[in-house]
Short mmCIF file of C-alpha atoms in Angstrom, two decimals:
data_model
loop_
_atom_site.label_atom_id
_atom_site.label_comp_id
_atom_site.label_asym_id
_atom_site.label_seq_id
_atom_site.Cartn_x
_atom_site.Cartn_y
_atom_site.Cartn_z
CA MET A 1 0.11 0.15 0.13
CA ALA A 2 1.07 3.58 -0.82
CA ALA A 3 1.81 5.36 2.53
CA PHE A 4 -0.72 8.00 3.70
CA VAL A 5 0.78 11.36 4.91
CA GLY A 6 -1.37 12.68 7.66
CA SER A 7 -2.36 16.36 7.42
CA ILE A 8 -0.24 18.63 9.63
CA MET A 9 -3.41 20.96 9.98
CA GLY A 10 -7.00 20.04 10.11
CA SER A 11 -10.18 20.58 11.98
CA ALA A 12 -10.39 19.83 15.74
CA SER A 13 -11.79 16.60 14.99
CA SER A 14 -8.81 15.42 12.81
CA PHE A 15 -5.94 13.55 14.18
CA VAL A 16 -3.55 16.54 14.29
CA GLY A 17 -5.61 19.18 15.96
CA THR A 18 -4.59 23.06 16.52
CA GLN A 19 -4.91 22.88 20.36
CA GLU A 20 -1.97 21.75 22.42
CA ARG A 21 1.25 20.82 20.59
CA CYS A 22 3.91 19.02 22.43
CA VAL A 23 7.45 19.12 21.24
CA SER A 24 9.42 15.93 20.21
CA VAL A 25 12.37 15.17 22.10
CA GLN A 26 14.25 14.79 18.60
CA SER A 27 13.08 17.97 16.64
CA ALA A 28 10.28 20.32 16.59
CA ALA A 29 9.91 19.87 13.37
CA ARG A 30 8.53 16.44 13.89
CA ALA A 31 5.78 17.80 16.61
CA ALA A 32 3.16 16.97 14.20
CA PRO A 33 3.11 13.16 13.41
CA VAL A 34 3.49 12.75 9.90
CA LEU A 35 4.03 9.29 8.56
CA ARG A 36 6.64 8.64 5.87
CA SER A 37 7.06 6.18 3.30
CA ARG A 38 9.77 3.71 3.66
CA ALA A 39 10.70 -0.02 3.39
CA ARG A 40 10.86 -2.22 6.64
CA ALA A 41 12.43 -4.92 7.51
CA THR A 42 10.20 -7.99 7.78
CA VAL A 43 8.48 -8.38 11.21
CA MET A 44 6.20 -10.77 12.44
CA SER A 45 2.43 -10.49 11.91
CA ALA A 46 0.09 -11.07 14.79
CA HIS A 47 -3.25 -13.14 15.06
CA GLY A 48 -2.39 -16.77 15.47
CA LEU A 49 1.24 -16.24 16.58
CA GLU A 50 2.77 -18.60 19.56
CA LYS A 51 2.53 -16.79 22.84
CA SER A 52 6.09 -16.41 22.93
CA GLN A 53 6.28 -14.48 19.66
CA ILE A 54 3.99 -11.72 21.42
CA PRO A 55 5.40 -8.93 23.51
CA LEU A 56 4.07 -9.28 26.77
CA ASN A 57 4.38 -7.48 30.10
CA THR A 58 7.96 -6.28 29.09
CA PHE A 59 7.48 -3.84 31.90
CA ARG A 60 5.95 -4.35 35.03
CA PRO A 61 3.80 -2.03 37.07
CA ASN A 62 6.24 -2.19 40.03
CA ALA A 63 9.27 -1.57 37.51
CA PRO A 64 7.54 0.55 34.63
CA TYR A 65 9.33 2.21 31.84
CA VAL A 66 9.54 5.80 32.13
CA GLY A 67 8.39 7.43 28.83
CA THR A 68 8.01 11.05 28.03
CA CYS A 69 4.95 12.96 26.53
CA VAL A 70 5.92 14.37 23.04
CA TYR A 71 2.48 15.24 21.69
CA ASN A 72 -1.02 15.78 23.29
CA SER A 73 -4.01 17.30 21.23
CA LEU A 74 -7.59 17.74 21.71
CA ILE A 75 -9.44 15.75 18.86
CA VAL A 76 -13.10 16.49 19.47
CA GLY A 77 -14.70 19.22 17.98
CA GLU A 78 -16.26 22.61 19.55
CA GLY A 79 -19.08 21.73 21.81
CA ALA A 80 -18.48 18.02 21.79
CA PRO A 81 -19.93 16.33 25.13
CA GLY A 82 -16.56 15.64 26.67
CA GLU A 83 -12.86 16.02 25.97
CA THR A 84 -10.84 13.38 24.15
CA ASN A 85 -7.19 13.58 23.32
CA HIS A 86 -4.69 11.99 21.24
CA VAL A 87 -1.30 11.50 23.07
CA ILE A 88 1.90 10.41 22.17
CA ILE A 89 4.69 9.14 24.49
CA ASN A 90 8.05 8.66 23.60
CA THR A 91 9.92 5.39 24.64
CA ASP A 92 12.87 5.32 22.58
CA GLY A 93 11.64 2.04 21.27
CA ASN A 94 12.04 0.31 24.30
CA VAL A 95 8.23 -0.75 24.35
CA LYS A 96 7.50 -2.91 21.73
CA TYR A 97 3.87 -3.77 20.89
CA LEU A 98 1.59 -4.85 18.18
CA GLU A 99 -1.70 -3.87 16.88
CA GLY A 100 -4.52 -4.34 19.13
CA GLN A 101 -2.62 -4.64 22.60
CA SER A 102 -2.97 -2.32 25.55
CA VAL A 103 -0.37 -0.44 27.82
CA GLY A 104 -0.51 0.54 31.26
CA VAL A 105 -0.20 3.83 32.46
CA ILE A 106 0.52 4.36 36.29
CA PRO A 107 -0.52 7.82 37.54
CA PRO A 108 1.79 9.67 39.98
CA GLY A 109 0.62 9.99 43.49
CA ASN A 110 -1.40 7.85 46.02
CA ASP A 111 -4.83 6.67 46.26
CA PRO A 112 -6.60 8.80 48.85
CA LYS A 113 -8.69 6.07 50.00
CA THR A 114 -5.58 3.53 50.82
CA GLY A 115 -2.90 5.86 50.91
CA LYS A 116 -1.25 3.24 48.44
CA PRO A 117 0.39 4.39 45.19
CA ASN A 118 -2.14 4.70 42.37
CA LYS A 119 -2.65 1.55 40.47
CA VAL A 120 -2.03 0.81 36.76
CA ARG A 121 -4.85 1.67 34.23
CA LEU A 122 -5.06 -0.03 30.82
CA TYR A 123 -5.35 1.68 27.45
CA SER A 124 -5.96 0.31 24.19
CA ILE A 125 -2.92 1.36 21.80
CA ALA A 126 -4.15 3.79 19.10
CA SER A 127 -0.64 3.58 16.92
CA THR A 128 0.76 0.84 14.87
CA ARG A 129 3.87 -0.87 16.06
CA HIS A 130 5.80 1.83 14.24
CA GLY A 131 4.16 4.66 16.14
CA ASP A 132 2.55 8.00 14.75
CA PHE A 133 6.30 9.35 13.74
CA GLY A 134 6.88 5.84 11.82
CA ASP A 135 10.29 5.48 13.82
CA ASP A 136 9.29 2.69 16.01
CA LYS A 137 9.80 5.02 19.09
CA THR A 138 6.61 6.09 20.37
CA VAL A 139 3.21 4.80 21.60
CA GLY A 140 -0.24 6.47 20.94
CA LEU A 141 -3.41 6.73 22.91
CA CYS A 142 -6.74 7.93 22.50
CA VAL A 143 -8.16 8.85 26.19
CA LYS A 144 -11.36 10.75 27.09
CA ARG A 145 -11.10 12.76 30.23
CA LEU A 146 -13.26 11.29 32.78
CA VAL A 147 -15.23 13.90 34.94
CA TYR A 148 -18.65 13.02 36.67
CA ASN A 149 -20.70 14.17 39.71
CA ASP A 150 -20.83 11.86 42.83
CA PRO A 151 -24.33 10.66 42.80
CA GLU A 152 -24.38 10.96 46.76
CA THR A 153 -22.48 14.24 47.42
CA GLY A 154 -23.09 15.90 44.16
CA GLU A 155 -19.39 16.82 44.04
CA GLU A 156 -17.24 16.71 40.96
CA VAL A 157 -15.24 13.81 40.62
CA LYS A 158 -12.14 13.55 38.05
CA GLY A 159 -10.76 10.28 36.93
CA VAL A 160 -7.33 10.06 38.31
CA CYS A 161 -5.56 8.59 35.12
CA SER A 162 -7.42 10.04 32.39
CA ASN A 163 -7.09 13.53 33.82
CA PHE A 164 -3.23 12.88 34.49
CA ILE A 165 -2.80 11.91 30.88
CA CYS A 166 -5.05 14.67 29.13
CA ASP A 167 -3.14 17.16 31.22
CA LEU A 168 0.25 16.15 30.09
CA LYS A 169 2.61 18.45 28.90
CA PRO A 170 5.86 18.36 26.77
CA GLY A 171 8.66 16.64 28.43
CA ASP A 172 6.37 14.96 31.35
CA PRO A 173 7.39 11.60 32.52
CA VAL A 174 5.05 9.02 31.92
CA ASN A 175 5.11 5.60 33.67
CA LEU A 176 4.42 2.64 31.47
CA SER A 177 3.72 -0.94 31.79
CA GLY A 178 2.97 -3.74 29.56
CA PRO A 179 2.11 -4.30 26.85
CA VAL A 180 -0.69 -6.81 27.32
CA GLY A 181 -3.41 -8.47 25.29
CA THR A 182 -3.41 -11.16 22.93
CA GLY A 183 -7.19 -11.19 22.04
CA LEU A 184 -7.55 -8.21 19.69
CA LEU A 185 -4.41 -8.85 17.46
CA MET A 186 -4.86 -8.50 13.87
CA PRO A 187 -5.31 -11.46 11.56
CA ALA A 188 -2.35 -12.51 9.64
CA ASP A 189 -4.46 -13.19 6.41
CA THR A 190 -4.21 -10.25 4.15
CA SER A 191 -7.18 -11.09 1.96
CA ALA A 192 -9.41 -11.30 5.21
CA THR A 193 -12.71 -9.33 6.10
CA ILE A 194 -12.20 -7.48 9.28
CA ILE A 195 -15.45 -5.90 10.81
CA MET A 196 -14.66 -3.52 13.54
CA LEU A 197 -17.35 -2.38 15.85
CA ALA A 198 -16.34 0.62 18.27
CA THR A 199 -17.98 3.24 20.37
CA GLY A 200 -15.93 6.46 21.47
CA THR A 201 -12.37 5.88 22.36
CA GLY A 202 -13.04 2.08 21.56
CA ILE A 203 -11.71 3.22 17.99
CA ALA A 204 -8.41 3.13 19.27
CA PRO A 205 -6.91 -0.42 18.30
CA PHE A 206 -8.95 -0.23 15.06
CA ARG A 207 -7.04 3.09 14.11
CA SER A 208 -3.79 1.00 14.70
CA PHE A 209 -5.42 -1.86 12.20
CA LEU A 210 -6.36 0.79 9.68
CA ARG A 211 -3.09 2.92 9.49
CA ARG A 212 -0.97 -0.56 9.31
CA ALA A 213 -3.05 -1.61 6.36
CA PHE A 214 -3.69 1.69 4.61
CA ALA A 215 -1.26 4.27 6.03
CA GLU A 216 2.31 2.69 6.03
CA ASN A 217 4.45 0.98 3.40
CA ASN A 218 4.85 -2.19 5.20
CA PRO A 219 6.27 -4.95 2.96
CA ASP A 220 5.27 -7.69 5.36
CA TYR A 221 1.60 -6.61 5.52
CA GLN A 222 0.01 -5.68 2.00
CA PHE A 223 -3.65 -5.87 2.88
CA LYS A 224 -5.98 -6.92 -0.13
CA GLY A 225 -9.14 -7.79 1.97
CA LEU A 226 -11.75 -5.47 3.19
CA MET A 227 -11.88 -3.58 6.44
CA TRP A 228 -15.38 -2.17 7.52
CA LEU A 229 -15.50 0.07 10.64
CA PHE A 230 -18.80 0.95 12.22
CA LEU A 231 -18.22 3.61 14.92
CA GLY A 232 -20.87 4.90 17.15
CA VAL A 233 -20.53 8.46 18.71
CA PRO A 234 -23.26 10.71 20.30
CA THR A 235 -22.48 13.72 18.17
CA SER A 236 -20.58 14.43 15.04
CA SER A 237 -18.16 16.46 16.92
CA THR A 238 -17.15 13.36 18.79
CA LEU A 239 -16.28 11.57 15.47
CA LEU A 240 -12.58 10.70 16.48
CA TYR A 241 -9.93 10.74 13.67
CA GLN A 242 -12.77 11.29 11.03
CA GLU A 243 -10.66 13.24 8.40
CA GLU A 244 -7.85 10.82 8.78
CA LEU A 245 -10.24 7.78 8.16
CA GLU A 246 -12.13 9.60 5.36
CA GLU A 247 -8.66 10.30 3.52
CA MET A 248 -7.83 6.69 3.76
CA GLN A 249 -10.99 5.33 2.57
CA ALA A 250 -10.81 7.93 -0.44
CA LYS A 251 -7.30 6.41 -1.33
CA PHE A 252 -8.41 2.78 -0.78
CA PRO A 253 -12.17 2.63 -1.39
CA GLU A 254 -12.37 -1.07 -2.37
CA ASN A 255 -10.81 -1.93 0.66
CA LEU A 256 -11.97 0.30 3.25
CA ARG A 257 -15.65 1.03 4.30
CA LEU A 258 -16.85 3.52 7.13
CA ASP A 259 -19.98 3.89 8.66
CA PHE A 260 -20.86 6.02 11.64
CA ALA A 261 -23.76 6.25 14.06
CA ILE A 262 -24.28 9.51 15.60
CA SER A 263 -27.02 8.78 18.13
CA ARG A 264 -28.04 12.34 18.90
CA GLU A 265 -28.44 13.57 15.42
CA GLN A 266 -29.42 10.57 13.22
CA THR A 267 -32.27 8.19 13.55
CA ASP A 268 -33.06 4.86 11.69
CA LYS A 269 -35.93 4.20 9.18
CA ASP A 270 -38.25 3.64 12.21
CA GLY A 271 -37.37 6.87 13.97
CA ASN A 272 -35.01 5.30 16.52
CA LYS A 273 -31.85 6.96 17.55
CA MET A 274 -29.26 5.70 15.64
CA TYR A 275 -26.92 3.52 17.65
CA LEU A 276 -24.08 1.08 16.35
CA GLN A 277 -26.72 -1.84 16.07
CA ASN A 278 -29.16 0.30 14.06
CA LYS A 279 -26.57 1.38 11.55
CA MET A 280 -25.67 -2.32 11.40
CA ALA A 281 -29.34 -3.29 10.70
CA GLU A 282 -29.21 -1.32 7.44
CA TYR A 283 -26.49 -3.90 6.10
CA ALA A 284 -28.37 -6.97 7.55
CA GLU A 285 -28.08 -9.09 4.69
CA GLU A 286 -24.54 -8.22 3.55
CA LEU A 287 -23.26 -8.63 7.20
CA TYR A 288 -24.89 -11.99 7.49
CA SER A 289 -23.13 -13.10 4.47
CA LEU A 290 -19.61 -11.86 5.56
CA PHE A 291 -20.11 -13.16 8.97
CA LYS A 292 -20.54 -16.82 7.49
CA LYS A 293 -17.31 -16.46 5.56
CA PRO A 294 -14.57 -18.59 7.17
CA ASN A 295 -12.15 -15.57 7.04
CA THR A 296 -14.52 -12.89 8.23
CA TYR A 297 -13.03 -11.51 11.62
CA VAL A 298 -15.26 -9.25 14.15
CA TYR A 299 -13.86 -7.40 16.53
CA MET A 300 -15.73 -5.12 19.17
CA CYS A 301 -14.31 -2.36 21.52
CA GLY A 302 -15.81 0.06 23.44
CA LEU A 303 -18.48 0.56 26.30
CA LYS A 304 -19.88 -2.83 27.19
CA GLY A 305 -23.48 -1.51 26.79
CA MET A 306 -22.86 -2.02 23.01
CA ALA A 307 -22.67 -5.69 23.02
CA PRO A 308 -26.27 -6.71 23.74
CA GLY A 309 -27.36 -4.32 21.00
CA VAL A 310 -25.09 -6.16 18.57
CA ASP A 311 -26.35 -9.38 19.73
CA ASP A 312 -29.99 -8.62 19.35
CA ILE A 313 -29.45 -7.50 15.71
CA MET A 314 -27.16 -10.37 14.71
CA THR A 315 -29.95 -12.84 16.57
CA GLU A 316 -32.45 -11.29 14.33
CA ILE A 317 -30.50 -11.48 11.10
CA PHE A 318 -29.43 -15.24 11.76
CA ALA A 319 -33.00 -16.44 12.86
CA LYS A 320 -34.15 -15.56 9.42
CA ASP A 321 -32.30 -18.27 8.03
CA GLY A 322 -33.17 -20.71 11.18
CA LEU A 323 -29.68 -20.25 12.78
CA ASP A 324 -28.86 -19.67 16.39
CA TRP A 325 -26.69 -16.39 16.64
CA ALA A 326 -25.56 -17.43 20.07
CA GLU A 327 -24.26 -20.79 19.08
CA TYR A 328 -22.42 -19.37 15.73
CA ARG A 329 -21.06 -16.74 17.77
CA LYS A 330 -19.38 -19.27 20.16
CA GLU A 331 -17.86 -21.08 16.95
CA MET A 332 -16.47 -17.74 15.86
CA LYS A 333 -14.93 -16.87 19.21
CA LYS A 334 -13.46 -20.44 19.29
CA ALA A 335 -11.95 -20.10 15.76
CA GLY A 336 -10.39 -16.70 16.79
CA ARG A 337 -12.75 -14.83 14.63
CA TYR A 338 -14.86 -12.92 17.14
CA GLU A 339 -13.19 -10.85 19.89
CA LEU A 340 -14.47 -8.44 22.25
CA GLU A 341 -12.73 -5.94 24.37
CA VAL A 342 -15.34 -3.89 26.53
CA TYR A 343 -15.59 -1.87 29.59
#
């Protein structure tokens, strides 16, 4: 695949926003993560590898790697409900990982309830193994700032780790552990159909899939199949990485499909709010055919509330042909073709 060069300027919903910019430890000219086309040495494909071939827990929470923030930008539009940032952390290549894995972040300080050091929080990695700069030295995260009111006291509560990450400045240290995870790794089959179901920041691992397939020059991974992303968000201002995704689709229209379900702005044919499962229902017959293919892989990442809705629509679709979706889903999972990472 030809390399995709990320736009340096863009709207607040694009990958490189015009908000806060962190300066790279190597050069200010590289503050905006622009991927460069270059040949790479052969590296291992992911899905189906022996566990010993997958980087796991290189760094433990009690002995983390200390990375450095090099980029932090708001990636939602004006008026969006909540803040979501794309953050790049320099690791000098010491934290190796694969697409679909997660990394741990240990926020500084102690838990006020226990007095013990804050515990590690896991975040899906939003960059490919080569990082957003293409130099194999960084890890990218997509993080929503957690702020809510305590139901008992009414006081504002800020999530410890998400606020720590979203407040990072140039040069700030970040304690990292991991990587972890083997379930969400990409299939090695470059002719596969990969259906990605995401809500909000659940897009993170799928951004890594898409960039590996369509935004980098990887001699070891020349994707020729179909990737189809369904992304559910509340408003159009919260469509994360929209410009980046649409540019990739424009370059590879036969290999990439995008469908957005915007619940507060769209409705389905029956007037119901457009959630991810409602958008999937528009392609019921096509999805049924794809799910039945032996080289179709289905991945789900995001809020756990999305899973029942997806099961409901797939149950309805499979029932039309007299099949039990729950049983078929078990078979897909057993074959490594149906993976969930919900929270």
